[in-house]
JSON list of C-alpha atoms and ligand atoms in Angstrom, two decimals:
[
{"chain": "A", "resi": 1298, "resn": "UNK", "atom": "CA", "xyz": [-0.06, -0.03, -0.04]},
{"chain": "A", "resi": 1299, "resn": "UNK", "atom": "CA", "xyz": [1.49, 3.33, -0.96]},
{"chain": "A", "resi": 1300, "resn": "UNK", "atom": "CA", "xyz": [0.63, 6.64, 0.79]},
{"chain": "A", "resi": 1301, "resn": "UNK", "atom": "CA", "xyz": [-1.90, 7.61, -1.88]},
{"chain": "A", "resi": 1302, "resn": "UNK", "atom": "CA", "xyz": [-4.05, 4.59, -0.76]},
{"chain": "A", "resi": 1303, "resn": "UNK", "atom": "CA", "xyz": [-3.72, 5.30, 3.01]},
{"chain": "A", "resi": 1304, "resn": "UNK", "atom": "CA", "xyz": [-7.34, 6.17, 3.44]},
{"chain": "A", "resi": 1305, "resn": "UNK", "atom": "CA", "xyz": [-10.61, 4.25, 3.17]},
{"chain": "A", "resi": 1306, "resn": "UNK", "atom": "CA", "xyz": [-11.27, 4.40, -0.57]},
{"chain": "A", "resi": 1307, "resn": "UNK", "atom": "CA", "xyz": [-14.34, 2.21, -0.33]},
{"chain": "A", "resi": 1308, "resn": "UNK", "atom": "CA", "xyz": [-15.97, 4.53, 2.09]},
{"chain": "A", "resi": 1309, "resn": "UNK", "atom": "CA", "xyz": [-15.21, 7.45, -0.22]},
{"chain": "A", "resi": 1310, "resn": "UNK", "atom": "CA", "xyz": [-16.49, 5.50, -3.17]},
{"chain": "A", "resi": 1311, "resn": "UNK", "atom": "CA", "xyz": [-19.75, 4.67, -1.32]},
{"chain": "A", "resi": 1312, "resn": "UNK", "atom": "CA", "xyz": [-20.32, 8.36, -0.56]},
{"chain": "A", "resi": 1313, "resn": "UNK", "atom": "CA", "xyz": [-19.71, 9.23, -4.20]},
{"chain": "A", "resi": 1314, "resn": "UNK", "atom": "CA", "xyz": [-22.13, 6.67, -5.53]},
{"chain": "A", "resi": 1315, "resn": "UNK", "atom": "CA", "xyz": [-24.74, 7.66, -2.92]},
{"chain": "A", "resi": 1316, "resn": "UNK", "atom": "CA", "xyz": [-24.50, 11.39, -3.48]},
{"chain": "A", "resi": 1317, "resn": "UNK", "atom": "CA", "xyz": [-22.71, 11.89, -6.84]},
{"chain": "A", "resi": 1318, "resn": "UNK", "atom": "CA", "xyz": [-26.02, 12.21, -8.75]},
{"chain": "A", "resi": 1319, "resn": "UNK", "atom": "CA", "xyz": [-27.29, 15.16, -6.72]},
{"chain": "A", "resi": 1320, "resn": "UNK", "atom": "CA", "xyz": [-27.43, 18.58, -8.22]},
{"chain": "A", "resi": 1321, "resn": "UNK", "atom": "CA", "xyz": [-24.21, 20.30, -7.09]},
{"chain": "A", "resi": 1322, "resn": "UNK", "atom": "CA", "xyz": [-22.79, 17.12, -5.50]},
{"chain": "A", "resi": 1323, "resn": "UNK", "atom": "CA", "xyz": [-19.53, 18.35, -4.25]},
{"chain": "A", "resi": 1324, "resn": "UNK", "atom": "CA", "xyz": [-20.65, 19.76, -0.81]},
{"chain": "A", "resi": 1325, "resn": "UNK", "atom": "CA", "xyz": [-22.88, 16.79, 0.01]},
{"chain": "A", "resi": 1326, "resn": "UNK", "atom": "CA", "xyz": [-20.01, 14.47, -0.95]},
{"chain": "A", "resi": 1327, "resn": "UNK", "atom": "CA", "xyz": [-17.47, 16.33, 1.19]},
{"chain": "A", "resi": 1328, "resn": "UNK", "atom": "CA", "xyz": [-19.93, 16.24, 4.19]},
{"chain": "A", "resi": 1329, "resn": "UNK", "atom": "CA", "xyz": [-20.50, 12.62, 3.62]},
{"chain": "A", "resi": 1330, "resn": "UNK", "atom": "CA", "xyz": [-16.85, 11.76, 3.39]},
{"chain": "A", "resi": 1331, "resn": "UNK", "atom": "CA", "xyz": [-16.13, 13.77, 6.69]},
{"chain": "A", "resi": 1332, "resn": "UNK", "atom": "CA", "xyz": [-19.08, 12.13, 8.40]},
{"chain": "A", "resi": 1333, "resn": "UNK", "atom": "CA", "xyz": [-17.73, 8.70, 7.35]},
{"chain": "A", "resi": 1334, "resn": "UNK", "atom": "CA", "xyz": [-14.04, 9.23, 8.02]},
{"chain": "A", "resi": 1335, "resn": "UNK", "atom": "CA", "xyz": [-14.01, 12.11, 10.50]},
{"chain": "A", "resi": 1336, "resn": "UNK", "atom": "CA", "xyz": [-12.08, 14.17, 8.02]},
{"chain": "A", "resi": 1337, "resn": "UNK", "atom": "CA", "xyz": [-11.52, 14.44, 4.28]},
{"chain": "A", "resi": 1338, "resn": "UNK", "atom": "CA", "xyz": [-8.01, 13.22, 3.48]},
{"chain": "A", "resi": 1339, "resn": "UNK", "atom": "CA", "xyz": [-6.02, 15.23, 0.95]},
{"chain": "A", "resi": 1340, "resn": "UNK", "atom": "CA", "xyz": [-5.36, 11.97, -0.84]},
{"chain": "A", "resi": 1341, "resn": "UNK", "atom": "CA", "xyz": [-9.06, 11.48, -1.44]},
{"chain": "A", "resi": 1342, "resn": "UNK", "atom": "CA", "xyz": [-9.28, 14.71, -3.54]},
{"chain": "A", "resi": 1343, "resn": "UNK", "atom": "CA", "xyz": [-8.29, 12.91, -6.77]},
{"chain": "A", "resi": 1344, "resn": "UNK", "atom": "CA", "xyz": [-10.84, 10.21, -6.22]},
{"chain": "A", "resi": 1345, "resn": "UNK", "atom": "CA", "xyz": [-13.61, 12.72, -5.46]},
{"chain": "A", "resi": 1346, "resn": "UNK", "atom": "CA", "xyz": [-12.72, 14.84, -8.48]},
{"chain": "A", "resi": 1347, "resn": "UNK", "atom": "CA", "xyz": [-12.72, 11.82, -10.73]},
{"chain": "A", "resi": 1348, "resn": "UNK", "atom": "CA", "xyz": [-15.95, 10.46, -9.34]},
{"chain": "A", "resi": 1349, "resn": "UNK", "atom": "CA", "xyz": [-17.71, 13.81, -9.82]},
{"chain": "A", "resi": 1350, "resn": "UNK", "atom": "CA", "xyz": [-16.09, 14.67, -13.09]},
{"chain": "A", "resi": 1351, "resn": "UNK", "atom": "CA", "xyz": [-14.45, 17.90, -11.55]},
{"chain": "A", "resi": 1352, "resn": "UNK", "atom": "CA", "xyz": [-10.88, 19.06, -11.56]},
{"chain": "A", "resi": 1353, "resn": "UNK", "atom": "CA", "xyz": [-8.70, 18.41, -8.49]},
{"chain": "A", "resi": 1354, "resn": "UNK", "atom": "CA", "xyz": [-8.28, 22.18, -8.18]},
{"chain": "A", "resi": 1355, "resn": "UNK", "atom": "CA", "xyz": [-12.08, 22.59, -7.85]},
{"chain": "A", "resi": 1356, "resn": "UNK", "atom": "CA", "xyz": [-12.36, 20.03, -5.16]},
{"chain": "A", "resi": 1357, "resn": "UNK", "atom": "CA", "xyz": [-9.24, 21.22, -3.34]},
{"chain": "A", "resi": 1358, "resn": "UNK", "atom": "CA", "xyz": [-10.52, 24.81, -3.53]},
{"chain": "A", "resi": 1359, "resn": "UNK", "atom": "CA", "xyz": [-13.82, 23.96, -1.84]},
{"chain": "A", "resi": 1360, "resn": "UNK", "atom": "CA", "xyz": [-12.34, 21.60, 0.67]},
{"chain": "A", "resi": 1361, "resn": "UNK", "atom": "CA", "xyz": [-9.90, 24.22, 1.95]},
{"chain": "A", "resi": 1362, "resn": "UNK", "atom": "CA", "xyz": [-12.21, 27.11, 1.66]},
{"chain": "A", "resi": 1363, "resn": "UNK", "atom": "CA", "xyz": [-14.75, 25.86, 4.22]},
{"chain": "A", "resi": 1364, "resn": "UNK", "atom": "CA", "xyz": [-13.36, 25.71, 7.70]},
{"chain": "A", "resi": 1365, "resn": "UNK", "atom": "CA", "xyz": [-15.97, 23.03, 8.55]},
{"chain": "A", "resi": 1366, "resn": "UNK", "atom": "CA", "xyz": [-13.91, 20.56, 6.62]},
{"chain": "A", "resi": 1367, "resn": "UNK", "atom": "CA", "xyz": [-10.74, 18.95, 8.13]},
{"chain": "A", "resi": 1368, "resn": "UNK", "atom": "CA", "xyz": [-8.10, 17.34, 6.02]},
{"chain": "A", "resi": 1369, "resn": "UNK", "atom": "CA", "xyz": [-6.46, 15.80, 9.01]},
{"chain": "A", "resi": 1370, "resn": "UNK", "atom": "CA", "xyz": [-8.09, 13.70, 11.85]},
{"chain": "A", "resi": 1371, "resn": "UNK", "atom": "CA", "xyz": [-9.14, 15.82, 14.68]},
{"chain": "A", "resi": 1372, "resn": "UNK", "atom": "CA", "xyz": [-6.62, 15.66, 17.53]},
{"chain": "A", "resi": 1373, "resn": "UNK", "atom": "CA", "xyz": [-8.25, 13.92, 20.39]},
{"chain": "A", "resi": 1374, "resn": "UNK", "atom": "CA", "xyz": [-8.21, 15.73, 23.71]},
{"chain": "A", "resi": 1375, "resn": "UNK", "atom": "CA", "xyz": [-6.11, 13.99, 26.45]},
{"chain": "A", "resi": 1376, "resn": "UNK", "atom": "CA", "xyz": [-8.05, 13.21, 29.67]},
{"chain": "A", "resi": 1377, "resn": "UNK", "atom": "CA", "xyz": [-6.20, 11.85, 32.66]},
{"chain": "A", "resi": 1378, "resn": "UNK", "atom": "CA", "xyz": [-8.21, 10.05, 35.33]},
{"chain": "A", "resi": 1379, "resn": "UNK", "atom": "CA", "xyz": [-6.80, 9.54, 38.82]},
{"chain": "A", "resi": 1380, "resn": "UNK", "atom": "CA", "xyz": [-6.65, 5.98, 39.96]},
{"chain": "A", "resi": 1381, "resn": "UNK", "atom": "CA", "xyz": [-4.96, 6.48, 43.30]},
{"chain": "A", "resi": 1382, "resn": "UNK", "atom": "CA", "xyz": [-6.65, 5.67, 46.55]},
{"chain": "A", "resi": 1383, "resn": "UNK", "atom": "CA", "xyz": [-8.50, 8.88, 47.50]},
{"chain": "A", "resi": 1384, "resn": "UNK", "atom": "CA", "xyz": [-10.07, 9.06, 44.04]},
{"chain": "A", "resi": 1385, "resn": "UNK", "atom": "CA", "xyz": [-10.62, 5.41, 43.78]},
{"chain": "A", "resi": 1386, "resn": "UNK", "atom": "CA", "xyz": [-12.63, 5.37, 46.99]},
{"chain": "A", "resi": 1387, "resn": "UNK", "atom": "CA", "xyz": [-15.13, 7.95, 45.68]},
{"chain": "A", "resi": 1388, "resn": "UNK", "atom": "CA", "xyz": [-15.83, 6.72, 42.20]},
{"chain": "A", "resi": 1389, "resn": "UNK", "atom": "CA", "xyz": [-12.60, 7.27, 40.28]},
{"chain": "A", "resi": 1390, "resn": "UNK", "atom": "CA", "xyz": [-12.80, 3.87, 38.65]},
{"chain": "A", "resi": 1391, "resn": "UNK", "atom": "CA", "xyz": [-16.38, 4.41, 37.47]},
{"chain": "A", "resi": 1392, "resn": "UNK", "atom": "CA", "xyz": [-15.24, 7.73, 36.00]},
{"chain": "A", "resi": 1393, "resn": "UNK", "atom": "CA", "xyz": [-12.43, 5.91, 34.15]},
{"chain": "A", "resi": 1394, "resn": "UNK", "atom": "CA", "xyz": [-14.82, 3.46, 32.72]},
{"chain": "A", "resi": 1395, "resn": "UNK", "atom": "CA", "xyz": [-17.29, 6.13, 31.82]},
{"chain": "A", "resi": 1396, "resn": "UNK", "atom": "CA", "xyz": [-14.48, 8.08, 30.04]},
{"chain": "A", "resi": 1397, "resn": "UNK", "atom": "CA", "xyz": [-13.49, 5.07, 28.01]},
{"chain": "A", "resi": 1398, "resn": "UNK", "atom": "CA", "xyz": [-17.05, 4.20, 27.15]},
{"chain": "A", "resi": 1399, "resn": "UNK", "atom": "CA", "xyz": [-17.77, 7.75, 26.03]},
{"chain": "A", "resi": 1400, "resn": "UNK", "atom": "CA", "xyz": [-14.90, 7.76, 23.61]},
{"chain": "A", "resi": 1401, "resn": "UNK", "atom": "CA", "xyz": [-13.75, 10.85, 21.83]},
{"chain": "A", "resi": 1402, "resn": "UNK", "atom": "CA", "xyz": [-10.75, 11.52, 24.00]},
{"chain": "A", "resi": 1403, "resn": "UNK", "atom": "CA", "xyz": [-7.55, 9.80, 24.83]},
{"chain": "A", "resi": 1404, "resn": "UNK", "atom": "CA", "xyz": [-7.89, 8.41, 28.28]},
{"chain": "A", "resi": 1405, "resn": "UNK", "atom": "CA", "xyz": [-4.83, 7.88, 30.46]},
{"chain": "A", "resi": 1406, "resn": "UNK", "atom": "CA", "xyz": [-4.71, 6.61, 34.04]},
{"chain": "A", "resi": 1407, "resn": "UNK", "atom": "CA", "xyz": [-2.63, 8.64, 36.52]},
{"chain": "A", "resi": 1408, "resn": "UNK", "atom": "CA", "xyz": [-1.73, 8.09, 40.13]},
{"chain": "A", "resi": 1409, "resn": "UNK", "atom": "CA", "xyz": [-2.66, 11.13, 42.20]},
{"chain": "A", "resi": 1410, "resn": "UNK", "atom": "CA", "xyz": [-3.04, 14.63, 40.71]},
{"chain": "A", "resi": 1411, "resn": "UNK", "atom": "CA", "xyz": [-2.51, 16.25, 44.09]},
{"chain": "A", "resi": 1412, "resn": "UNK", "atom": "CA", "xyz": [-6.18, 16.98, 44.27]},
{"chain": "A", "resi": 1413, "resn": "UNK", "atom": "CA", "xyz": [-7.10, 14.20, 46.79]},
{"chain": "A", "resi": 1414, "resn": "UNK", "atom": "CA", "xyz": [-9.15, 16.68, 48.84]},
{"chain": "A", "resi": 1415, "resn": "UNK", "atom": "CA", "xyz": [-11.33, 17.24, 45.77]},
{"chain": "A", "resi": 1416, "resn": "UNK", "atom": "CA", "xyz": [-11.57, 13.56, 44.77]},
{"chain": "A", "resi": 1417, "resn": "UNK", "atom": "CA", "xyz": [-12.41, 12.22, 42.26]},
{"chain": "A", "resi": 1418, "resn": "UNK", "atom": "CA", "xyz": [-10.02, 14.23, 40.14]},
{"chain": "A", "resi": 1419, "resn": "UNK", "atom": "CA", "xyz": [-9.27, 14.38, 36.51]},
{"chain": "A", "resi": 1420, "resn": "UNK", "atom": "CA", "xyz": [-7.07, 16.50, 34.22]},
{"chain": "A", "resi": 1421, "resn": "UNK", "atom": "CA", "xyz": [-8.25, 17.43, 30.85]},
{"chain": "A", "resi": 1422, "resn": "UNK", "atom": "CA", "xyz": [-5.86, 19.06, 28.41]},
{"chain": "A", "resi": 1423, "resn": "UNK", "atom": "CA", "xyz": [-3.58, 19.92, 31.33]},
{"chain": "A", "resi": 1424, "resn": "UNK", "atom": "CA", "xyz": [-6.40, 21.55, 33.31]},
{"chain": "A", "resi": 1425, "resn": "UNK", "atom": "CA", "xyz": [-7.29, 19.91, 36.67]},
{"chain": "A", "resi": 1426, "resn": "UNK", "atom": "CA", "xyz": [-10.86, 19.33, 37.81]},
{"chain": "A", "resi": 1427, "resn": "UNK", "atom": "CA", "xyz": [-12.02, 18.03, 41.13]},
{"chain": "A", "resi": 1428, "resn": "UNK", "atom": "CA", "xyz": [-15.20, 16.44, 42.43]},
{"chain": "A", "resi": 1429, "resn": "UNK", "atom": "CA", "xyz": [-15.83, 15.11, 39.03]},
{"chain": "A", "resi": 1430, "resn": "UNK", "atom": "CA", "xyz": [-19.03, 13.38, 38.00]},
{"chain": "A", "resi": 1431, "resn": "UNK", "atom": "CA", "xyz": [-19.98, 11.46, 34.86]},
{"chain": "A", "resi": 1432, "resn": "UNK", "atom": "CA", "xyz": [-22.31, 14.29, 33.89]},
{"chain": "A", "resi": 1433, "resn": "UNK", "atom": "CA", "xyz": [-19.68, 17.01, 34.42]},
{"chain": "A", "resi": 1434, "resn": "UNK", "atom": "CA", "xyz": [-17.22, 14.94, 32.50]},
{"chain": "A", "resi": 1435, "resn": "UNK", "atom": "CA", "xyz": [-19.65, 14.70, 29.57]},
{"chain": "A", "resi": 1436, "resn": "UNK", "atom": "CA", "xyz": [-20.07, 18.47, 29.62]},
{"chain": "A", "resi": 1437, "resn": "UNK", "atom": "CA", "xyz": [-16.39, 19.05, 29.69]},
{"chain": "A", "resi": 1438, "resn": "UNK", "atom": "CA", "xyz": [-15.75, 16.73, 26.86]},
{"chain": "A", "resi": 1439, "resn": "UNK", "atom": "CA", "xyz": [-18.40, 18.49, 24.80]},
{"chain": "A", "resi": 1440, "resn": "UNK", "atom": "CA", "xyz": [-16.74, 21.73, 25.53]},
{"chain": "A", "resi": 1441, "resn": "UNK", "atom": "CA", "xyz": [-13.27, 20.63, 24.33]},
{"chain": "A", "resi": 1442, "resn": "UNK", "atom": "CA", "xyz": [-14.96, 19.29, 21.25]},
{"chain": "A", "resi": 1443, "resn": "UNK", "atom": "CA", "xyz": [-14.24, 15.59, 21.77]},
{"chain": "A", "resi": 1444, "resn": "UNK", "atom": "CA", "xyz": [-16.27, 13.85, 19.04]},
{"chain": "A", "resi": 1445, "resn": "UNK", "atom": "CA", "xyz": [-18.61, 11.62, 20.98]},
{"chain": "B", "resi": 2756, "resn": "FES", "atom": "S1", "xyz": [-5.65, 10.36, 44.83]},
{"chain": "B", "resi": 2756, "resn": "FES", "atom": "FE1", "xyz": [-6.56, 11.26, 43.16]},
{"chain": "B", "resi": 2756, "resn": "FES", "atom": "S2", "xyz": [-5.71, 13.25, 43.17]},
{"chain": "B", "resi": 2756, "resn": "FES", "atom": "FE2", "xyz": [-4.70, 12.32, 44.77]}
]
């Protein structure tokens, strides 16, 4: 596999065949690809252009003009969940499971964030938060744009 094939060509092909017949198909296709892959890889521009009978420049122009479209996967926010004793005793482990199940962020276990008095504690993108609950964690992850 060379680098021009390092994305899911089949998924892009499916979107093109579902939406390529629409009037003005480029935007619906770009949205569809981003929904399917989480971003629109630069390498897919040629396939999309060919599938829609457009030039690569046209596809590339639209893709880079709209900020909505990403050509790289979104960076996942990093969430650290404390697994040390004080946090563990008040629900830290459930928080960890909740975070893993919620997805959308990179979850790391840590051992004491120095916030034992405010257990359970987490650190999101380097910012500490105490007395965490599953509900607050969901809200925080929404705020940092973790795709969930
Ligand atoms: S034990 Fe969790 S912050 Fe110290």
